[in-house]
Coordinates of C-alpha atoms and ligand atoms in Angstrom, one line a residue:
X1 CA -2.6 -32.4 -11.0
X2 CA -1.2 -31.2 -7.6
X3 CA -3.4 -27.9 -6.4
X4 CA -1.6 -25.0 -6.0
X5 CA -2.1 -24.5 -2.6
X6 CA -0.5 -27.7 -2.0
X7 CA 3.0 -26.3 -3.5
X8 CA 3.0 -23.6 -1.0
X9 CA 6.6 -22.9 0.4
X10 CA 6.8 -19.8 2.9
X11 CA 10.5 -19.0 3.6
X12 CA 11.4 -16.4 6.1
X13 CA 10.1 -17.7 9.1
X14 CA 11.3 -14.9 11.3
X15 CA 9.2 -12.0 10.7
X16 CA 7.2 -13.0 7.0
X17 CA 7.9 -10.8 4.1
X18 CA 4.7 -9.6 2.8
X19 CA 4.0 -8.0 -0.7
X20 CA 0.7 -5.9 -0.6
X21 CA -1.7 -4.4 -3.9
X22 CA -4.1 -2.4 -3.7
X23 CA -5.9 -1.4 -6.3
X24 CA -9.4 -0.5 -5.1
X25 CA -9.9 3.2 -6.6
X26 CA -7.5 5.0 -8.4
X27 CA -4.3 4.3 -7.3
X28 CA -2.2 1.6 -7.8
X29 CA 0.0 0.9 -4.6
X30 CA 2.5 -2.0 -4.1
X31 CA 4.7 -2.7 -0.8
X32 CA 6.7 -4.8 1.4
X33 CA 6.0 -5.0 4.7
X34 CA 8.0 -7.9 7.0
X35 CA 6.6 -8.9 10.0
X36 CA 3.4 -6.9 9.7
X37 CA 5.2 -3.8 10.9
X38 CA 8.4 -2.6 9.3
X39 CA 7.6 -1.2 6.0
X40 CA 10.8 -1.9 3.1
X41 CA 8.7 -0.3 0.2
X42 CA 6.1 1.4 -0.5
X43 CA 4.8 2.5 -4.2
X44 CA 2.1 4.6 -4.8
X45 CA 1.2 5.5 -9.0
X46 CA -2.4 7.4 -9.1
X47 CA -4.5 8.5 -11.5
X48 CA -6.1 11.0 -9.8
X49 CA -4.8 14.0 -12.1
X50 CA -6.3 12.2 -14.9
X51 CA -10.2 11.7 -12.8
X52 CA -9.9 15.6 -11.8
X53 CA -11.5 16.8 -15.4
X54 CA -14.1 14.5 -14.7
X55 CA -14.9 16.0 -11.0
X56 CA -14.6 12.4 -9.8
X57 CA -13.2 8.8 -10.4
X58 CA -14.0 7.4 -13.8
X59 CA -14.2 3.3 -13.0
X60 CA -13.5 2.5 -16.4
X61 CA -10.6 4.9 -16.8
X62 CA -9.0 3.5 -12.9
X63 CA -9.1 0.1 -15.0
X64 CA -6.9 1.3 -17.8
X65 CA -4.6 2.9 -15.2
X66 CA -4.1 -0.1 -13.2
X67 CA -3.4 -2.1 -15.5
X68 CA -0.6 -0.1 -17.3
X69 CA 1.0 0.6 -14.1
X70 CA 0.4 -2.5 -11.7
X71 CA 3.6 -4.1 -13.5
X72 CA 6.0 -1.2 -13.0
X73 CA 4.4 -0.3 -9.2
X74 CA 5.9 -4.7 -8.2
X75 CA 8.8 -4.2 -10.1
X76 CA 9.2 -0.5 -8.1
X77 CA 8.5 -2.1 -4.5
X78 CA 10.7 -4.9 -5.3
X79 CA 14.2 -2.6 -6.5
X80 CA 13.5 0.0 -3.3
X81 CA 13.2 -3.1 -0.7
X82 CA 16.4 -4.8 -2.5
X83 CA 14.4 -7.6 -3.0
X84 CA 13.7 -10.6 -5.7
X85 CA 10.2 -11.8 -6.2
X86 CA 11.5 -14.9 -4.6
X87 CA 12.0 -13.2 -1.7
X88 CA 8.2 -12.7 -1.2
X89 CA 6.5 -15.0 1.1
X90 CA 2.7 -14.2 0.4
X91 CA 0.9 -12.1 -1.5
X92 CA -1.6 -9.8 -0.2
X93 CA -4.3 -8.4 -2.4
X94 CA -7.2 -5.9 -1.7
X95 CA -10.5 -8.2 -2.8
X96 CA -12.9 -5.5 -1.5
X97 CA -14.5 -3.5 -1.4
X98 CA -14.1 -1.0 -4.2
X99 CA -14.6 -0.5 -8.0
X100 CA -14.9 -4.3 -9.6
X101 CA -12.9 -3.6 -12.6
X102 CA -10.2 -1.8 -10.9
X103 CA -10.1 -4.5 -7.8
X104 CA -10.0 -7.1 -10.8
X105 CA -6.4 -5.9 -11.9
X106 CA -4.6 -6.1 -8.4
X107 CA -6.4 -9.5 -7.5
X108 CA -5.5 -11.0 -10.9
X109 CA -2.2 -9.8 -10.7
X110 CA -1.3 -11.0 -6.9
X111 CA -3.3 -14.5 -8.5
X112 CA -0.2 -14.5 -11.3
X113 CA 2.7 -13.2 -8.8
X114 CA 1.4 -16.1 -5.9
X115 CA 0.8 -18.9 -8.7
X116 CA 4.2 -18.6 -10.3
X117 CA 6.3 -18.1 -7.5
X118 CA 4.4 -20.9 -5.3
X119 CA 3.6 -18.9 -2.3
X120 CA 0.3 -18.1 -0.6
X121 CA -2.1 -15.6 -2.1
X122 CA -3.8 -13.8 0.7
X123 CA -7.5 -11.9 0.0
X124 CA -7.6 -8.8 2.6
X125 CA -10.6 -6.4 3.2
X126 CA -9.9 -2.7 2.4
X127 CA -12.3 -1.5 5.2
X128 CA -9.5 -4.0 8.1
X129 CA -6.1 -2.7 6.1
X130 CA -7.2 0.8 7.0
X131 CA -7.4 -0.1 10.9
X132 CA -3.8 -2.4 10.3
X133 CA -2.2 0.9 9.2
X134 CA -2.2 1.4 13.2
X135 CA 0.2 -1.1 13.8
X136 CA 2.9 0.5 11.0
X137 CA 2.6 3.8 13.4
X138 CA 3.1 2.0 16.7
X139 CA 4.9 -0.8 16.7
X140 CA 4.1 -2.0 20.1
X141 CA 0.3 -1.5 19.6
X142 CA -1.7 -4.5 20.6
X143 CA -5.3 -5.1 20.8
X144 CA -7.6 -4.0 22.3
X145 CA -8.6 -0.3 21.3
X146 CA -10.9 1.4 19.8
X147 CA -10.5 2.4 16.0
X148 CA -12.4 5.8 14.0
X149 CA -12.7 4.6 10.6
X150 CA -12.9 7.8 8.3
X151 CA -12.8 7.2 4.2
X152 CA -14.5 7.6 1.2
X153 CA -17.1 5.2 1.8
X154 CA -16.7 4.4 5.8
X155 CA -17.5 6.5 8.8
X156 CA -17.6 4.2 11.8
X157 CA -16.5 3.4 15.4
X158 CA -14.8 0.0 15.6
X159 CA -13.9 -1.9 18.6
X160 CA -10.9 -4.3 17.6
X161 CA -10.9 -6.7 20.7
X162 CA -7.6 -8.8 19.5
X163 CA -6.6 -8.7 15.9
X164 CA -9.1 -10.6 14.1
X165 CA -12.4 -9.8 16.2
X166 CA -13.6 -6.6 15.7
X167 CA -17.0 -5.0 16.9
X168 CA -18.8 -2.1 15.4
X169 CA -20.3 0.5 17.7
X170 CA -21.8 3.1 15.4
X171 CA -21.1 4.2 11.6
X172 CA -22.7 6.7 9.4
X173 CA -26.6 6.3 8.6
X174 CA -26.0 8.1 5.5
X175 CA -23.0 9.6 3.6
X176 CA -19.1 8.8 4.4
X177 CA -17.9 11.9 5.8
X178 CA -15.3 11.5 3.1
X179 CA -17.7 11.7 0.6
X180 CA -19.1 14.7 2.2
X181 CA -16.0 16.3 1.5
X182 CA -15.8 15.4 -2.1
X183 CA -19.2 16.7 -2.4
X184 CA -18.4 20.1 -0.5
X185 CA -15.5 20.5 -2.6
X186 CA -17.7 20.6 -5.8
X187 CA -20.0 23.1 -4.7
X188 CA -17.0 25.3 -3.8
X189 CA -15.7 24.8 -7.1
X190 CA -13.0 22.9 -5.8
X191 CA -11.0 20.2 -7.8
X192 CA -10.6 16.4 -7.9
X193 CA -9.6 15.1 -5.0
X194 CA -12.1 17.1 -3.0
X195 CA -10.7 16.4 0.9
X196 CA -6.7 17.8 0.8
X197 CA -8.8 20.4 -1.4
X198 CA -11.3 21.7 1.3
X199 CA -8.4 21.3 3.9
X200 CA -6.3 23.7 2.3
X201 CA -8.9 26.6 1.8
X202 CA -10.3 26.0 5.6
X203 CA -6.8 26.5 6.8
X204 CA -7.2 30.0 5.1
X205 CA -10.8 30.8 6.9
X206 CA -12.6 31.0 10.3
X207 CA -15.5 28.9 11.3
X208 CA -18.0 31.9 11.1
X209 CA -20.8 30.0 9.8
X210 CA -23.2 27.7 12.4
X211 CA -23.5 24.8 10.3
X212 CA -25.3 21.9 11.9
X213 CA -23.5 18.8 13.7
X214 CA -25.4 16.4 12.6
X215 CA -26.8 13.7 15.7
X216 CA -24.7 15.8 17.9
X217 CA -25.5 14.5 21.6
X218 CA -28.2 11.6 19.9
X219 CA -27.9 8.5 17.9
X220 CA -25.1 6.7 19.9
X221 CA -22.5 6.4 18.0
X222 CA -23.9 7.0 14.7
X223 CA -23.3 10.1 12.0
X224 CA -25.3 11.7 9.3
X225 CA -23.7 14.0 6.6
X226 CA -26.6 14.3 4.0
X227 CA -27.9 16.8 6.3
X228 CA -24.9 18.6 6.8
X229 CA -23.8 18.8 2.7
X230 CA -27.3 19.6 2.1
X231 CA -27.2 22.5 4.4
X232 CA -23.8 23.8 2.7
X233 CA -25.1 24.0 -0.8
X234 CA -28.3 25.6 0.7
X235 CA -26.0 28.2 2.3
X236 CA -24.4 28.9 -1.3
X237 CA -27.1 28.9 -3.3
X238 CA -28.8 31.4 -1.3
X239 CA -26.5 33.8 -1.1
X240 CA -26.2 33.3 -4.6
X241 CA -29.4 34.3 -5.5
X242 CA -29.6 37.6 -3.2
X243 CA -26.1 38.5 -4.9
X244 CA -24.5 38.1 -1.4
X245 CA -20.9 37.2 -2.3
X246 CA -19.5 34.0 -0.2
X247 CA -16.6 33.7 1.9
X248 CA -15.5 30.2 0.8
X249 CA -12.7 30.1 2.8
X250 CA -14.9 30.0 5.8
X251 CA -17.6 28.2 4.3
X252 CA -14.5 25.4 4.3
X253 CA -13.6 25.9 7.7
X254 CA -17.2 26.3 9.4
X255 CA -18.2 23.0 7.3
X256 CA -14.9 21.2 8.3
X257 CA -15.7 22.0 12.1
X258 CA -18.5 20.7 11.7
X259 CA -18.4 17.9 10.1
X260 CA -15.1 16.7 11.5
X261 CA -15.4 17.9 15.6
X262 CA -18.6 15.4 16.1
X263 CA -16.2 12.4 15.0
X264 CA -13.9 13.2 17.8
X265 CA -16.1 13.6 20.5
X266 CA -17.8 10.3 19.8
X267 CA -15.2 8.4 19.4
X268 CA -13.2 9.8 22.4
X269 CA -16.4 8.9 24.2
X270 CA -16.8 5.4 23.0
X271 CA -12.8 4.4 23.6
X272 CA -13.9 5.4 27.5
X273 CA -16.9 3.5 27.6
X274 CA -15.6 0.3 26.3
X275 CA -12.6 0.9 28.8
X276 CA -9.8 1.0 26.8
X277 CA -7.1 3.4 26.4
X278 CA -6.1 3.6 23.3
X279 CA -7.4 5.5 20.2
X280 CA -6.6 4.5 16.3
X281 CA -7.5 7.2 13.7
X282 CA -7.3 6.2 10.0
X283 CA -8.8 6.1 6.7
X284 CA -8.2 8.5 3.8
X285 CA -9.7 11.5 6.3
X286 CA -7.4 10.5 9.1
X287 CA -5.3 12.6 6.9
X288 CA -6.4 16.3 7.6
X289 CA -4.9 17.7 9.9
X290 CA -7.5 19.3 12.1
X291 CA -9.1 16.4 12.5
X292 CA -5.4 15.1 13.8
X293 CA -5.4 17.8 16.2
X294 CA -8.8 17.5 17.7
X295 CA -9.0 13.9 18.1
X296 CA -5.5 14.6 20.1
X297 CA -6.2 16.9 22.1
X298 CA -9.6 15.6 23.2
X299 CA -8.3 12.2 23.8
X300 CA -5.0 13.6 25.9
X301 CA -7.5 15.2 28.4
X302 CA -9.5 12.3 29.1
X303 CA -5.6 10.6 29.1
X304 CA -6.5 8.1 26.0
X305 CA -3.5 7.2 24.3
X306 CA -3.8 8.2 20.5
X307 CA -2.1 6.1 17.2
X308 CA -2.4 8.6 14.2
X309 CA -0.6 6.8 11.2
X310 CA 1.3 8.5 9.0
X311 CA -0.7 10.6 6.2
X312 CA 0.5 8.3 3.6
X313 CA -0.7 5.5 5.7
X314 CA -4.4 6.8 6.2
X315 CA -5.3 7.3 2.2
X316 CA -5.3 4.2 0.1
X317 CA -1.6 2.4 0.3
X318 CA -0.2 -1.2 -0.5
X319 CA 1.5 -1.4 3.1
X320 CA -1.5 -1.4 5.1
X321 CA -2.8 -4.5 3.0
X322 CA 0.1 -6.0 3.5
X323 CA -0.1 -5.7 7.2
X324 CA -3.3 -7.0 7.3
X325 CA -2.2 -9.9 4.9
X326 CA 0.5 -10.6 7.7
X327 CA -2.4 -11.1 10.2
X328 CA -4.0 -13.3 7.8
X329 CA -1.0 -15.2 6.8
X330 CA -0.6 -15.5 10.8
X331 CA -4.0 -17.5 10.8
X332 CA -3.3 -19.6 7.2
X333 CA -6.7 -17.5 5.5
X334 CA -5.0 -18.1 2.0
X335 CA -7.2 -18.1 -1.3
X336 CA -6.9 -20.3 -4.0
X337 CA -6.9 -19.3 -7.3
X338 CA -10.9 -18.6 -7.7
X339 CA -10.5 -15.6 -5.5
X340 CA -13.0 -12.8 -7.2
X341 CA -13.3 -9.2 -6.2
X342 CA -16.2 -8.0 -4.4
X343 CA -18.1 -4.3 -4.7
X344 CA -19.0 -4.7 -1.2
X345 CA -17.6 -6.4 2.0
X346 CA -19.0 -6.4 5.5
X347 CA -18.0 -3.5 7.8
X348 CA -17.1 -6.3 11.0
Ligands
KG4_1 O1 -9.3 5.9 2.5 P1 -9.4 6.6 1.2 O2 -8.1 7.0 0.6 O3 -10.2 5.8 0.1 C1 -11.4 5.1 0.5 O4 -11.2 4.0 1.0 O5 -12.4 5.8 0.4 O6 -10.3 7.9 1.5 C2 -10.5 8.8 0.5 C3 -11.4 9.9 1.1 C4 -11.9 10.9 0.1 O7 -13.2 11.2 0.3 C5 -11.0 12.1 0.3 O8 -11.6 13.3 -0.1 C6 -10.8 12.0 1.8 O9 -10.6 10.7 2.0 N1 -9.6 12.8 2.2 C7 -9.6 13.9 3.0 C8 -8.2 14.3 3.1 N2 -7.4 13.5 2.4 C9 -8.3 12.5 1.8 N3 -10.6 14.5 3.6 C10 -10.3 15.6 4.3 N4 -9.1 16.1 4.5 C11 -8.0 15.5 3.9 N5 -6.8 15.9 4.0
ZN2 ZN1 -9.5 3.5 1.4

């Protein structure tokens, strides 16, 4: 029998047409990206209202929702792009890292899609789709920069010499800073999903509270944020037990400062020491807007150019995998049809 990856047959050679799933954590995003850059759909159905009773994402109950809405999501991307699955030249699939059970859904569904149609199934790394969301914002970005990876479960400084070598400076020796939101949010009583949540109430305080900056002016390029949510719920609980009523609107703020300002100075730093002159934010935290500002403003003094992608861009999306699947497609890095889905991958 003829292997599959023998009866490959891409067909838009001008500018590829892309088809990206992701379906690492609770939402189940499709697109179509062609050429890597221009974006024809993108489909986003999350579960997230039905985590937030839970206080947090419930693997087994992402599963369920993948797999009920992963059908409709394709057939979504494909009407809103005009498109025919034929018109597809590769598929692009999330294969890590995230929640198995949920990454099973979108990598056995791309499998199906790239199987029957006959075209290349491509496995992509969540942790390089969030940097490729860069190249959706600025369509003449080119390598090199520097990158600030801020999600969930990734802080880290990233050099990305050309599009497929990338260098890690410094990354979190602890928590994700995203998670150190999440975690915030729960002490404040705050719902499911924790980071717009805290965003929203700090835009209502003042940063009146000295909370610590964690490796501030040490460590390199490294973060901590187990010290920093640590010192929050300390703050709370004892004003808690002398009957002290709390602020949380500042408590949101002061934490947010401090959690979010060290992140810019470092990575404004490290985009000058490496030489370059251009700074990529992105990642699901990429999407507060103070963070926006600071890492802006910083940068514009030192005259660093920055590439903020869109907010729906920096969460969890399809089109950023399938800009990184364009960059893979680029270099032939297609799968056969053992691809499995993996917990972890490596940051570089
Ligand atoms: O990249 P992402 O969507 O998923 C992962 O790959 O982890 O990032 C999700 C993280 C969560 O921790 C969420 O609370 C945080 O990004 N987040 C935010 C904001 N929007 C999402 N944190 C602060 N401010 C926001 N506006
Ligand atoms: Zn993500």
């Amino acid at each position: 029998m003829q292997k599959y990856t023998e009866l490959l047959t891409p067909k838009n050679t001008d500018g590829e047409i892309i088809m990206g799933i992701e379906t690492s954590c609770d939402e189940t995003a499709v697109s179509i990206v062609k050429g890597g850059r221009e974006v024809l759909s993108d489909v986003i159905i999350s579960s997230a209202t039905e985590h937030a009773v839970f206080g947090g994402v419930v693997p087994e109950i992402a599963s369920r929702a993948h797999t009920l809405a992963i059908g409709v999501a394709v057939d979504k991307a494909l009407k809103e792009a005009g498109l025919k699955l034929s018109d597809i030249d590769a598929f692009a699939v999330t294969e890590g890292a995230g929640l198995l059970g949920a990454l099973l859904v979108g990598v056995s569904y791309a499998k199906a899609l790239a199987f029957s149609e006959k075209k290349p199934l491509i496995p992509v790394s969540h942790i390089r789709g969030h940097m490729a969301a860069a190249y959706l914002a600025d369509k003449n970005l080119r390598p090199p920069f520097v990158a600030l990876l801020t999600s969930g479960g990734h802080t880290a400084i990233i050099e990305v010499k050309d599009y497929y070598t990338i260098e890690h400076i410094g990354s979190t020796l602890d928590d994700a800073v995203g998670e150190s939101f999440d975690k915030v949010a729960r002490v404040l009583g705050l719902k499911y999903p924790g980071g717009p949540n805290v965003e929203r109430l700090a835009k209502e305080g003042k940063p009146t509270i000295k909370f610590p900056k964690m490796l501030k002016g040490k460590g390199g390029y490294n973060f901590s944020y187990s010290g920093l949510k640590t010192a929050v719920i300390n703050y709370i609980h004892n004003a808690e037990q002398k009957g002290v009523s709390v602020k949380k609107e500042d408590v949101a703020c002061s934490f947010q400062h401090s959690a979010l300002d060290i992140l810019a100075e470092k990575a404004v730093l490290a985009t000058l020491e490496k030489g370059h002159d251009t700074l990529v934010l992105c990642g699901g935290v990429a999407a507060n807007g103070y963070l926006r500002e600071i890492v802006k403003t910083l940068a514009d003094k030192k005259g660093i150019k920055t590439v903020l992608p869109e907010k729906r861009y920096c969460t969890d999306n399809g089109s950023m995998i399938a800009a990184e699947g364009y960059l893979q497609y680029k270099k032939g890095n297609f799968a056969d049809l053992t691809l499995n889905a993996k917990a972890n991958v490596p940051l570089c």
